[in-house]
Amino acid sequence: MAETSLPTAPRARVRRLNLRLWLPLSWIGTLVVVALAAPWVAPHDPLAQDLFFERLPPFFLAGTEPGFWLGTDSLGRDVLSRMIHGARIALLVSVSAALITCIFGSALGLLAGYYGGWWDRVISRLVDIWMAFPPVLFAVLLVAVMGTGLTSVIAAIALIDWTRFARVIRAETMVQARMDYVDSARIGGARRLATLVGEILPNVLPSIIALLMLEMGIAVIVEAILSFVNLSISSDDPTWGSMIAEGRNAIHFAWWVLLFPLIALFLTVLSFSQLGEGLKQRFDPVLQ
Amino acid sequence: MTPPSMLDIRNLNVALLNGRPILRDVSLTVAPGEVRALVGESGAGKSMIGKAVLGILPRGLKVTSGEILLEGQPLHDLRPAARRRRVAEVAALIPQDPLTALNPVRRIGAQIVDPLIKIHGWARPAAQARALDLLHRVHIRAPERVMQSYPHELSGGMRQRVLIASAFAASPRLIVADEPTTALDVTVQKQILRLIRELQQETGTAVLFVTHDMGVVAKISQQVSVLFQGKVMEDAPTQAVFDAPDHAYTRALIAATPSYADPERPFSPVPQSLIAEMSAALAMEVRR
Ligand SMILES: Nc1ncnc2c1ncn2[C@@H]1O[C@H](COP(=O)(O)OP(=O)(O)OP(=O)(O)O)[C@@H](O)[C@H]1O
Ligand SMILES: [Mg+2]
C-alpha cells in the first residue's frame, strides 16, 4: 500500500475568549435589549419637559437630583431616557438600511464578477457613474425630494452605499471564479446560477458579513448626521444625532447632553466594525 | 463497423477573440479504454484541448471551427444545458492544481457525493458508500474523517487523491487528466501516477492524459499526440514514438527527458534554434 499522510490533526481549538468578538457583541447585545424594552427600562418619558429640572448634571457631580442618572438637557428632559429611545431609532435604521444595501449591492457584485461580459460592463459603468456623485449632496437631495423621515434616511443610505458592496464583492467573486473548483462544479453538471450560489457565494460570505457590519456602523453615523442637520425624523423624537445637535448649543454649561450620546455613537460604530472583522475570522474555515 | 471512439476531435480550431490562434486544426481520437497522452511544452495549448472538450474554455477563447464527438455524438449539436449534462454523465476531470480544485468552504465528502446525487441520481446512502469506497481505493486511511474535513486540512498529495477518487466516483467513460502530478513533489508524483494507472486499468476508463514529461508518457499511455504551439506535430502509438520518433521536435522532447532507469544518460533541453524554426514555419502557414 502506498504511503499516505493522515490529515493534519484538527488544530486544537483553544477556547480562548475572543475579545474582538465578545466585547462588541456584548455592547450591541445590550443595545438591542435596551432598545426593545425602551418603554420599560427608560426611567422617564423621553419627551417630558420639566423646567424645574433643566440642565441637571449627571449623578457623579454635585447638584444632581436622584433618578436623573445622566442629567437633563436644557428643557429638563432626561438624557438617559432619550438615549435609550434613541438607540431604537439607531438600531432600526442601521439594521434595515445595512441589510437592504448589502443584499442589493452584493447581488450585483456577484453577478458582475461571475457572469462578466455584459453584466459586468453594465454594472461596473453604473457603479462608476454612481460614485461620481458627491454622497452627502445626494443624501440631502434625496431627503429633500422624499421628505424627512425614517424611510428617506434608509433609502438614502442604501442608494449611496450599495456601490461599496458591489465593488468589493465583484472583485472577490472574480478571484473565486478563476479557481479550478468552479470548473469542476461546471463539469459536474451544475448550472451557472447554481455554481454562483452554491460554490462561490459561500466563499465570499465572510467578506459580505464583514461589510454588512461595517455598513451598520456607517448607517448609525449617517442617521446621526441627518438628524444633526434636522433631515431625519421630526426633531422632537429622541435620536442620538439630534441630541448631539442640541447639546452643541449648551456645551459650555451642560456638556453631558452632548457627550453621552456621542460616546454611545462612538462605541456602537466601533463595535460594528470590530464585530465585522471578528465574524469574518470566525466563519472562514481557512482563516480559522 | 468499428465502435465509435470515446472521444473524437476533428480539425478543432480555438482562437482568442482578437484572432490569435490557440489551437490549430487539432485532430485526435481516444478509443474506449485507451490512454492517450498529450505532450508539449508549457503554453502549447494542452489544457485548452481538455477544456474545449469539457466545455469550460476560459472567457475570451472561442471554438472557431471543427467538431468534438463524444461517443460518436457531435457536441456542438446540443444546446448548452444538454451538452453540459452529457459531459457530466460521460466525462470527468482530474485537474492540474489540487490546491484550488476543491472548494475551500465545503467538506470533502459533500464535494464527492453531491454530483453523484444531483447528476447521476444516486440515493444519498449509496453515494456516501461509494465515496468511502473510492477514498479507500486511493489509499486514504481514515476515509470517514477525510469526508468530514475541509480541503485546507489535507496535504497536497491527499487532495490529489481525493480529486482522483472524485473523478472516478461516477464511473465516467472518459477522464481528462490535466498534468495531475505537476504540482506535487517527486515521490508523491510516482504514487499518484501509479494510482491513476491502477484505477484506469481496473475500470477501463479512457483517459486523455496531459503532461509535458515524456517519461510519464512512456509509463502510462498507448497513444501519444505531440503538441507545439497549438498544432499536433506527431500522432502515433507510444511504442512507435519512442522507437522511432518521426518529428525532430519529438526527438528533442525525448532527449530533454531525464531517464530514471539510466540517470547517467545525458539529457539536453529542446534547442532554441529548433523552436524558432518551427515557430517560423507555423507563422508561414498562417499567412498562406
Ligand atoms: N484565459 C486566457 N486568455 C487568453 N489566453 C489564454 C488564456 N488561458 C490560456 N491562454 C493561452 O492559451 C495558450 C495555451 O494555454 P494552455 O493552458 O492550454 O497551455 P498548456 O499547454 O496547458 O501549458 P501548461 O503546461 O503550462 O499548463 C497559452 O499560450 C496561453 O497564453
Ligand atoms: Mg495546462
Coordinates of C-alpha atoms and ligand atoms in Angstrom, one line a residue:
Chain A
M1 CA 0.0 0.0 0.0
A2 CA 1.2 3.5 -0.8
E3 CA 2.5 5.8 1.9
T4 CA -0.1 8.3 2.9
S5 CA -0.1 11.0 5.4
L6 CA -3.1 11.4 7.7
P7 CA -5.0 14.6 7.6
T8 CA -3.2 17.1 9.8
A9 CA -4.8 16.7 13.2
P10 CA -7.6 19.2 13.6
R11 CA -5.8 22.1 15.3
A12 CA -6.8 22.2 19.0
R13 CA -9.4 24.9 19.1
V14 CA -8.2 26.8 22.0
R15 CA -11.3 28.1 23.9
R16 CA -9.6 31.4 24.2
L17 CA -12.1 34.2 24.8
N18 CA -12.1 36.2 21.6
L19 CA -12.4 39.7 22.9
R20 CA -12.6 41.2 19.4
L21 CA -15.8 39.2 19.0
W22 CA -17.2 39.3 22.6
L23 CA -16.7 42.9 23.6
P24 CA -18.6 44.4 20.6
L25 CA -21.2 41.6 20.8
S26 CA -22.0 42.5 24.4
W27 CA -22.3 46.2 23.7
I28 CA -24.5 45.6 20.8
G29 CA -26.5 42.9 22.6
T30 CA -27.1 45.4 25.5
L31 CA -28.2 48.0 23.0
V32 CA -30.6 45.6 21.3
V33 CA -32.2 44.6 24.6
V34 CA -32.4 48.2 25.9
A35 CA -33.9 49.3 22.6
L36 CA -36.5 46.6 22.5
A37 CA -37.5 47.2 26.1
A38 CA -37.1 51.0 26.0
P39 CA -40.6 51.9 27.4
W40 CA -39.9 49.8 30.4
V41 CA -36.3 50.4 31.1
A42 CA -36.2 54.1 30.5
P43 CA -36.6 55.8 33.9
H44 CA -38.5 58.8 32.4
D45 CA -40.6 59.8 29.5
P46 CA -38.0 60.9 26.9
L47 CA -40.3 63.8 25.8
A48 CA -41.4 65.0 29.2
Q49 CA -40.1 68.5 29.8
D50 CA -39.7 69.9 33.3
L51 CA -38.2 73.4 33.5
F52 CA -37.6 73.0 37.2
F53 CA -35.2 70.3 36.4
E54 CA -33.3 71.8 33.5
R55 CA -29.6 71.1 33.0
L56 CA -29.2 68.8 35.9
P57 CA -25.7 67.3 35.9
P58 CA -25.1 63.5 35.9
F59 CA -25.1 61.5 39.1
F60 CA -21.4 61.9 40.0
L61 CA -21.5 65.7 40.1
A62 CA -22.8 68.0 42.8
G63 CA -26.3 69.4 42.5
T64 CA -28.0 66.4 40.9
E65 CA -31.5 65.0 41.5
P66 CA -32.0 61.3 42.2
G67 CA -33.3 59.4 39.2
F68 CA -31.7 61.5 36.6
W69 CA -28.6 59.4 36.1
L70 CA -27.0 61.1 33.2
G71 CA -28.6 64.5 33.9
T72 CA -31.1 66.5 31.9
D73 CA -31.0 68.8 28.9
S74 CA -32.0 72.5 28.6
L75 CA -35.7 71.6 28.5
G76 CA -35.4 69.3 31.6
R77 CA -35.7 66.1 29.6
D78 CA -33.8 63.0 31.0
V79 CA -30.7 62.3 28.9
L80 CA -30.5 58.6 29.7
S81 CA -34.1 58.0 28.7
R82 CA -33.6 59.9 25.5
M83 CA -30.5 57.9 24.7
I84 CA -32.4 54.7 25.3
H85 CA -35.2 55.7 23.0
G86 CA -32.6 57.0 20.5
A87 CA -31.0 53.5 20.5
R88 CA -34.3 52.2 19.0
I89 CA -34.1 54.5 16.1
A90 CA -30.3 54.0 15.6
L91 CA -30.7 50.2 15.5
L92 CA -33.8 50.2 13.4
V93 CA -32.1 52.4 10.8
S94 CA -28.8 50.6 10.9
V95 CA -30.1 47.1 10.6
S96 CA -32.7 47.7 7.9
A97 CA -30.6 50.1 5.8
A98 CA -27.5 47.9 6.0
L99 CA -29.4 44.8 5.1
I100 CA -31.1 46.4 2.1
T101 CA -27.7 47.9 1.0
C102 CA -26.0 44.6 1.4
I103 CA -28.5 42.4 -0.4
F104 CA -28.7 44.8 -3.4
G105 CA -25.0 45.6 -3.7
S106 CA -23.8 42.0 -3.1
A107 CA -26.2 40.6 -5.6
L108 CA -24.9 43.0 -8.3
G109 CA -21.3 42.3 -7.3
L110 CA -21.8 38.6 -7.6
L111 CA -23.5 38.8 -11.0
A112 CA -20.9 41.2 -12.4
G113 CA -18.0 39.2 -11.0
Y114 CA -19.1 35.8 -12.2
Y115 CA -21.1 36.4 -15.4
G116 CA -18.7 39.0 -16.7
G117 CA -19.4 40.3 -20.2
W118 CA -22.5 42.4 -20.5
W119 CA -23.5 42.0 -16.9
D120 CA -20.1 43.3 -15.8
R121 CA -19.9 46.2 -18.2
V122 CA -23.4 47.5 -17.3
I123 CA -23.0 47.1 -13.5
S124 CA -19.4 48.5 -13.4
R125 CA -20.4 51.5 -15.5
L126 CA -23.3 52.1 -13.2
V127 CA -21.1 51.9 -10.2
D128 CA -18.6 54.4 -11.8
I129 CA -21.3 56.9 -12.6
W130 CA -22.9 56.5 -9.2
M131 CA -19.7 57.1 -7.4
A132 CA -19.1 60.4 -9.3
F133 CA -22.0 62.0 -7.3
P134 CA -20.9 63.6 -4.0
P135 CA -22.7 61.3 -1.5
V136 CA -23.7 63.9 1.1
L137 CA -25.3 66.1 -1.6
F138 CA -27.0 63.0 -2.9
A139 CA -28.5 62.2 0.5
V140 CA -29.6 65.7 1.2
L141 CA -31.2 65.9 -2.3
L142 CA -33.0 62.6 -1.8
V143 CA -34.4 63.6 1.6
A144 CA -35.4 66.9 0.2
V145 CA -37.4 65.1 -2.6
M146 CA -38.8 62.2 -0.5
G147 CA -39.4 64.4 2.6
T148 CA -37.8 63.8 6.0
G149 CA -38.5 60.6 7.9
L150 CA -37.0 57.2 8.6
T151 CA -37.8 55.7 5.2
S152 CA -35.9 58.5 3.4
V153 CA -33.0 58.0 5.7
I154 CA -32.9 54.3 5.0
A155 CA -33.3 54.8 1.2
A156 CA -30.6 57.4 1.2
I157 CA -28.1 55.1 2.9
A158 CA -29.0 52.2 0.5
L159 CA -28.7 54.4 -2.5
I160 CA -25.4 55.8 -1.5
D161 CA -23.6 52.7 -0.2
W162 CA -24.6 49.8 -2.5
T163 CA -21.6 50.6 -4.6
R164 CA -19.2 49.6 -1.8
F165 CA -20.7 46.1 -1.7
A166 CA -20.9 45.9 -5.5
R167 CA -17.2 46.8 -5.9
V168 CA -15.7 44.7 -3.2
I169 CA -17.9 41.6 -3.8
R170 CA -17.3 41.8 -7.6
A171 CA -13.6 41.7 -7.1
E172 CA -13.8 38.8 -4.7
T173 CA -16.1 36.9 -6.9
M174 CA -13.7 37.3 -9.8
V175 CA -10.9 35.9 -7.8
Q176 CA -13.1 32.9 -6.8
A177 CA -14.4 32.4 -10.4
R178 CA -10.9 31.7 -11.6
M179 CA -10.4 28.8 -9.2
D180 CA -10.5 25.3 -10.6
Y181 CA -13.3 24.2 -8.2
V182 CA -15.6 26.3 -10.2
D183 CA -14.7 24.5 -13.4
S184 CA -15.1 21.2 -11.6
A185 CA -18.6 22.1 -10.5
R186 CA -19.5 23.0 -14.1
I187 CA -18.1 19.8 -15.4
G188 CA -20.1 18.1 -12.7
G189 CA -23.2 19.5 -14.4
A190 CA -24.0 22.5 -12.2
R191 CA -25.8 25.4 -13.9
R192 CA -24.2 28.8 -13.8
L193 CA -26.6 30.3 -11.2
A194 CA -26.3 27.1 -9.0
T195 CA -22.5 27.4 -9.2
L196 CA -22.6 31.0 -8.2
V197 CA -24.9 30.5 -5.3
G198 CA -23.7 27.0 -4.2
E199 CA -19.9 27.3 -4.8
I200 CA -18.8 30.9 -5.0
L201 CA -21.2 32.7 -2.6
P202 CA -20.1 30.6 0.5
N203 CA -16.6 31.7 -0.3
V204 CA -17.4 35.4 -0.4
L205 CA -19.8 35.2 2.5
P206 CA -17.3 36.1 5.2
S207 CA -16.5 39.3 3.3
I208 CA -20.1 40.1 2.9
I209 CA -20.7 39.7 6.6
A210 CA -17.7 42.0 7.4
L211 CA -19.0 44.6 5.0
L212 CA -22.5 44.3 6.4
M213 CA -21.3 45.0 9.9
L214 CA -19.3 47.9 8.7
E215 CA -22.3 49.2 6.9
M216 CA -24.4 49.0 10.1
G217 CA -21.8 51.3 11.8
I218 CA -21.9 53.7 8.8
A219 CA -25.7 53.7 8.9
V220 CA -25.7 54.7 12.5
I221 CA -23.4 57.6 11.7
V222 CA -25.4 58.7 8.6
E223 CA -28.6 58.6 10.6
A224 CA -26.9 60.7 13.3
I225 CA -25.6 63.2 10.7
L226 CA -29.0 63.5 9.1
S227 CA -30.6 64.1 12.5
F228 CA -27.9 66.5 13.3
V229 CA -28.8 68.6 10.3
N230 CA -32.5 68.0 11.0
L231 CA -33.2 65.9 8.0
S232 CA -34.1 62.7 9.8
I233 CA -37.3 62.2 11.7
S234 CA -39.0 65.1 13.4
S235 CA -36.7 66.8 15.8
D236 CA -38.9 66.1 18.9
D237 CA -38.2 62.4 18.6
P238 CA -35.1 61.5 20.5
T239 CA -32.2 60.4 18.3
W240 CA -28.5 60.5 19.1
G241 CA -27.9 62.9 16.3
S242 CA -30.5 65.4 17.4
M243 CA -29.3 65.1 21.0
I244 CA -25.7 65.9 19.8
A245 CA -27.0 68.8 17.8
E246 CA -28.9 70.3 20.8
G247 CA -26.1 69.5 23.2
R248 CA -23.7 71.5 21.0
N249 CA -25.6 74.7 21.9
A250 CA -25.2 74.1 25.6
I251 CA -21.7 72.6 25.6
H252 CA -20.2 75.2 28.0
F253 CA -22.7 74.7 30.8
A254 CA -24.2 71.2 30.1
W255 CA -21.5 69.2 28.3
W256 CA -23.2 65.9 29.3
V257 CA -26.0 66.5 26.9
L258 CA -23.5 66.2 24.1
L259 CA -21.0 63.8 25.5
F260 CA -23.1 60.8 26.4
P261 CA -24.9 60.3 23.1
L262 CA -21.5 60.9 21.4
I263 CA -20.0 58.1 23.4
A264 CA -22.9 55.8 22.6
L265 CA -22.5 56.6 18.9
F266 CA -18.7 56.0 19.0
L267 CA -19.0 52.7 20.9
T268 CA -21.7 51.4 18.5
V269 CA -19.8 52.3 15.3
L270 CA -16.6 50.8 16.7
S271 CA -18.4 47.7 17.9
F272 CA -19.9 47.0 14.5
S273 CA -16.7 47.4 12.6
Q274 CA -14.8 45.1 15.1
L275 CA -17.6 42.6 15.0
G276 CA -17.3 42.5 11.2
E277 CA -13.7 41.5 11.4
G278 CA -14.2 39.1 14.2
L279 CA -17.1 37.3 12.5
K280 CA -15.1 37.1 9.3
Q281 CA -12.3 35.3 11.1
R282 CA -14.8 33.1 12.9
F283 CA -16.6 31.9 9.9
D284 CA -13.8 31.5 7.4
P285 CA -12.6 27.9 7.8
V286 CA -9.3 28.8 6.1
L287 CA -8.5 31.7 8.4
Q288 CA -9.7 29.9 11.5
Chain B
M1 CA -18.4 -1.4 -38.2
T2 CA -15.9 -0.4 -35.6
P3 CA -17.3 1.1 -32.4
P4 CA -17.2 4.9 -32.2
S5 CA -14.2 6.4 -30.5
M6 CA -14.8 7.6 -26.9
L7 CA -13.5 11.0 -27.9
D8 CA -13.0 12.2 -31.4
I9 CA -11.7 15.7 -32.0
R10 CA -11.8 16.8 -35.7
N11 CA -9.9 19.8 -37.0
L12 CA -10.5 21.8 -33.9
N13 CA -9.6 25.5 -34.0
V14 CA -9.7 27.7 -30.9
A15 CA -8.7 31.3 -31.0
L16 CA -8.7 34.4 -28.8
L17 CA -11.3 37.0 -29.6
N18 CA -8.6 39.1 -31.3
G19 CA -8.0 36.2 -33.7
R20 CA -4.7 34.8 -32.2
P21 CA -4.9 31.1 -32.7
I22 CA -4.5 28.9 -29.6
L23 CA -5.3 25.5 -31.2
R24 CA -4.7 24.9 -34.9
D25 CA -6.6 22.1 -36.7
V26 CA -6.2 19.7 -33.8
S27 CA -7.4 16.2 -34.5
L28 CA -7.1 13.3 -32.2
T29 CA -9.1 10.3 -31.0
V30 CA -9.3 8.3 -27.8
A31 CA -10.6 4.8 -28.1
P32 CA -12.7 3.3 -25.3
G33 CA -10.4 2.1 -22.5
E34 CA -7.3 3.7 -24.1
V35 CA -4.9 6.2 -22.6
R36 CA -3.8 8.9 -24.9
A37 CA -1.0 11.2 -23.8
L38 CA -0.9 14.8 -24.9
V39 CA 2.6 16.2 -24.6
G40 CA 4.1 19.6 -25.3
E41 CA 5.8 22.4 -23.6
S42 CA 4.1 24.9 -21.3
G43 CA 1.7 27.1 -23.3
A44 CA 1.3 24.6 -26.2
G45 CA -2.4 24.5 -25.6
K46 CA -2.7 21.1 -23.9
S47 CA -5.1 22.3 -21.2
M48 CA -7.2 24.1 -23.8
I49 CA -7.9 20.9 -25.6
G50 CA -9.2 19.4 -22.4
K51 CA -11.2 22.5 -21.6
A52 CA -12.7 22.6 -25.0
V53 CA -13.9 19.0 -24.6
L54 CA -15.3 19.6 -21.2
G55 CA -16.9 22.9 -22.2
I56 CA -15.0 25.2 -19.8
L57 CA -12.9 27.3 -22.1
P58 CA -12.0 30.5 -20.3
R59 CA -13.7 33.7 -21.2
G60 CA -12.2 35.2 -24.3
L61 CA -11.4 32.0 -26.1
K62 CA -13.8 30.7 -28.8
V63 CA -14.0 27.5 -30.8
T64 CA -13.8 28.9 -34.4
S65 CA -14.2 25.6 -36.3
G66 CA -14.0 21.9 -36.1
E67 CA -16.0 19.4 -34.0
I68 CA -15.8 17.3 -30.9
L69 CA -17.6 14.0 -30.8
L70 CA -18.3 12.2 -27.5
E71 CA -19.1 8.5 -28.1
G72 CA -19.9 9.4 -31.7
Q73 CA -22.2 12.2 -30.8
P74 CA -21.3 15.7 -32.0
L75 CA -21.4 18.0 -29.0
H76 CA -22.0 21.2 -30.9
D77 CA -25.4 19.9 -32.0
L78 CA -26.5 20.0 -28.4
R79 CA -27.9 23.0 -26.6
P80 CA -25.6 24.3 -23.8
A81 CA -27.7 22.7 -21.0
A82 CA -27.9 19.3 -22.7
R83 CA -24.2 19.5 -23.6
R84 CA -23.3 20.1 -20.0
R85 CA -25.4 17.2 -18.9
R86 CA -23.9 14.9 -21.5
V87 CA -20.4 15.8 -20.5
A88 CA -21.2 15.4 -16.8
E89 CA -22.6 11.9 -17.5
V90 CA -19.7 10.7 -19.6
A91 CA -16.6 12.6 -18.6
A92 CA -14.7 13.8 -15.5
L93 CA -11.6 15.9 -14.9
I94 CA -8.5 15.4 -12.7
P95 CA -7.3 19.0 -12.6
Q96 CA -3.8 20.4 -12.7
D97 CA -3.8 22.2 -9.4
P98 CA -5.1 20.3 -6.4
L99 CA -4.9 23.4 -4.2
T100 CA -7.7 25.3 -6.0
A101 CA -9.7 22.4 -7.3
L102 CA -11.6 21.8 -4.1
N103 CA -14.0 24.3 -2.8
P104 CA -12.3 25.7 0.4
V105 CA -15.5 26.1 2.4
R106 CA -17.2 22.8 1.6
R107 CA -16.4 19.5 3.3
I108 CA -14.7 16.9 1.2
G109 CA -17.5 14.4 1.5
A110 CA -20.1 16.7 0.1
Q111 CA -17.9 17.6 -2.8
I112 CA -17.6 14.0 -3.9
V113 CA -21.2 13.0 -3.0
D114 CA -23.2 15.9 -4.4
P115 CA -22.6 15.3 -8.1
L116 CA -23.5 11.6 -7.7
I117 CA -26.8 12.6 -6.2
K118 CA -27.6 15.5 -8.4
I119 CA -26.4 14.3 -11.8
H120 CA -26.3 10.6 -11.6
G121 CA -29.4 10.2 -9.5
W122 CA -27.9 8.1 -6.7
A123 CA -29.5 7.8 -3.3
R124 CA -27.6 9.6 -0.6
P125 CA -26.5 6.4 1.3
A126 CA -25.3 4.7 -1.8
A127 CA -23.4 7.8 -2.9
Q128 CA -21.8 8.1 0.5
A129 CA -20.8 4.4 0.5
R130 CA -19.4 4.9 -3.0
A131 CA -17.3 7.9 -1.9
L132 CA -15.9 6.0 1.1
D133 CA -15.1 3.1 -1.1
L134 CA -13.2 5.2 -3.5
L135 CA -11.3 7.1 -0.9
H136 CA -10.3 3.8 0.4
R137 CA -9.2 2.7 -3.1
V138 CA -7.0 5.8 -3.5
H139 CA -5.3 4.6 -0.3
I140 CA -6.6 7.2 2.1
R141 CA -6.5 6.0 5.6
A142 CA -9.4 7.1 7.8
P143 CA -11.7 8.0 4.9
E144 CA -14.6 8.8 7.3
R145 CA -12.5 11.5 8.8
V146 CA -11.4 12.9 5.5
M147 CA -15.0 13.1 4.3
Q148 CA -15.6 15.4 7.3
S149 CA -12.5 17.5 6.6
Y150 CA -12.2 20.8 4.8
P151 CA -9.6 20.9 2.0
H152 CA -7.1 23.0 3.9
E153 CA -6.8 20.2 6.4
L154 CA -5.3 17.9 3.8
S155 CA -1.8 17.8 2.2
G156 CA -1.4 18.4 -1.5
G157 CA -0.9 14.7 -2.2
M158 CA -4.1 13.8 -0.3
R159 CA -6.1 16.4 -2.1
Q160 CA -5.0 15.0 -5.4
R161 CA -6.1 11.5 -4.2
V162 CA -9.4 13.0 -3.2
L163 CA -9.7 14.5 -6.7
I164 CA -8.9 11.2 -8.3
A165 CA -11.5 9.5 -6.2
S166 CA -14.0 12.1 -7.1
A167 CA -13.2 11.8 -10.8
F168 CA -13.7 8.0 -10.8
A169 CA -16.7 8.1 -8.5
A170 CA -19.4 8.2 -11.1
S171 CA -17.7 5.6 -13.3
P172 CA -17.0 8.0 -16.2
R173 CA -16.1 6.6 -19.5
L174 CA -13.6 9.4 -20.2
I175 CA -11.3 11.2 -17.9
V176 CA -9.3 14.2 -18.8
A177 CA -6.2 14.2 -16.5
D178 CA -4.5 17.7 -16.8
E179 CA -1.0 17.3 -15.5
P180 CA -2.3 15.6 -12.4
T181 CA 1.2 15.3 -10.9
T182 CA 2.9 18.6 -11.8
A183 CA 2.1 20.4 -8.6
L184 CA 3.3 17.5 -6.4
D185 CA 6.8 16.6 -5.2
V186 CA 8.6 13.8 -7.0
T187 CA 7.9 10.8 -4.6
V188 CA 4.2 11.7 -4.4
Q189 CA 4.1 12.1 -8.2
K190 CA 5.1 8.5 -8.7
Q191 CA 2.4 7.2 -6.3
I192 CA -0.3 9.3 -7.9
L193 CA 0.7 8.2 -11.3
R194 CA 0.6 4.5 -10.3
L195 CA -2.7 5.1 -8.7
I196 CA -4.3 6.6 -11.8
R197 CA -2.9 3.7 -13.9
E198 CA -4.3 1.1 -11.4
L199 CA -7.7 2.6 -11.4
Q200 CA -7.7 3.1 -15.2
Q201 CA -6.9 -0.5 -15.8
E202 CA -9.4 -1.7 -13.3
T203 CA -12.2 0.4 -14.6
G204 CA -11.3 0.5 -18.3
T205 CA -11.9 4.2 -18.5
A206 CA -10.5 6.1 -21.5
V207 CA -8.1 8.8 -20.4
L208 CA -6.7 11.9 -22.1
F209 CA -3.6 12.4 -20.1
V210 CA -2.0 15.8 -20.4
T211 CA 1.7 16.0 -19.4
H212 CA 5.0 17.6 -20.5
D213 CA 7.0 14.7 -19.3
M214 CA 8.0 12.1 -21.9
G215 CA 8.9 9.7 -19.0
V216 CA 5.3 9.8 -17.9
V217 CA 4.1 9.3 -21.4
A218 CA 6.1 6.1 -21.7
K219 CA 4.7 4.8 -18.4
I220 CA 1.1 5.4 -18.9
S221 CA -0.1 5.7 -22.5
Q222 CA -0.8 3.7 -25.5
Q223 CA -1.1 6.6 -27.9
V224 CA 0.5 10.0 -27.9
S225 CA -0.1 13.3 -29.5
V226 CA 2.7 15.9 -29.6
L227 CA 1.6 19.4 -29.5
F228 CA 3.6 22.5 -30.4
Q229 CA 2.0 26.0 -30.3
G230 CA -1.5 24.6 -30.7
K231 CA -0.6 22.3 -33.6
V232 CA -0.3 18.5 -33.5
M233 CA 3.2 17.6 -34.7
E234 CA 3.0 13.8 -34.2
D235 CA 0.3 11.4 -33.5
A236 CA 1.3 7.7 -33.1
P237 CA 1.4 4.7 -30.8
T238 CA 3.6 5.4 -27.8
Q239 CA 5.9 2.5 -28.5
A240 CA 6.5 3.7 -32.1
V241 CA 7.2 7.2 -30.9
F242 CA 9.9 6.0 -28.6
D243 CA 11.3 3.5 -31.0
A244 CA 11.5 5.9 -34.0
P245 CA 10.2 9.4 -33.4
D246 CA 9.0 10.9 -36.6
H247 CA 9.4 14.5 -35.9
A248 CA 12.5 16.4 -34.9
Y249 CA 10.6 18.1 -32.1
T250 CA 9.5 14.7 -30.6
R251 CA 13.1 13.6 -30.7
A252 CA 14.2 16.7 -28.9
L253 CA 11.4 16.2 -26.2
I254 CA 12.6 12.7 -25.6
A255 CA 16.2 13.8 -25.4
A256 CA 15.1 16.5 -22.9
T257 CA 13.6 14.0 -20.5
P258 CA 15.9 12.7 -17.7
S259 CA 15.8 8.9 -17.5
Y260 CA 15.1 7.3 -14.2
A261 CA 16.3 4.0 -15.5
D262 CA 19.6 5.4 -16.7
P263 CA 20.5 8.5 -14.7
E264 CA 23.9 8.6 -16.4
R265 CA 22.3 9.2 -19.8
P266 CA 22.9 12.8 -20.8
F267 CA 19.9 15.0 -21.5
S268 CA 19.6 18.3 -23.1
P269 CA 16.8 20.9 -23.3
V270 CA 14.9 21.4 -26.6
P271 CA 17.2 23.6 -28.7
Q272 CA 16.1 27.2 -29.2
S273 CA 17.0 27.0 -32.8
L274 CA 14.5 24.2 -33.4
I275 CA 11.7 26.1 -31.6
A276 CA 12.5 29.2 -33.6
E277 CA 12.4 27.3 -36.9
M278 CA 9.1 25.6 -36.1
S279 CA 7.5 28.9 -35.0
A280 CA 8.6 30.5 -38.2
A281 CA 7.1 27.5 -40.2
L282 CA 3.8 27.9 -38.3
A283 CA 3.7 31.6 -39.0
M284 CA 4.2 31.0 -42.7
E285 CA 1.3 28.5 -42.7
V286 CA -1.0 31.1 -41.2
R287 CA 0.0 33.7 -43.8
R288 CA -0.8 31.3 -46.7
Ligands
LIG1 N1 -7.8 33.0 -20.2 C1 -6.9 33.1 -21.3 N2 -7.0 34.2 -22.0 C2 -6.1 34.3 -23.1 N3 -5.2 33.4 -23.4 C3 -5.1 32.3 -22.7 C4 -5.9 32.1 -21.5 N4 -5.6 30.9 -21.0 C5 -4.6 30.4 -21.7 N5 -4.3 31.2 -22.7 C6 -3.2 31.0 -23.7 O1 -3.5 29.7 -24.4 C7 -2.3 29.1 -24.7 C8 -2.4 27.6 -24.3 O2 -2.6 27.6 -22.9 P1 -2.7 26.2 -22.1 O3 -3.1 26.5 -20.7 O4 -3.5 25.3 -22.9 O5 -1.2 25.7 -22.1 P2 -0.7 24.3 -21.6 O6 -0.1 23.5 -22.7 O7 -1.7 23.6 -20.8 O8 0.6 24.8 -20.7 P3 1.0 24.3 -19.2 O9 1.8 23.1 -19.4 O10 1.7 25.4 -18.7 O11 -0.3 24.0 -18.4 C9 -1.2 29.8 -24.0 O12 -0.4 30.5 -25.0 C10 -1.9 30.9 -23.1 O13 -1.2 32.1 -23.2
MG2 MG -2.0 23.3 -18.7

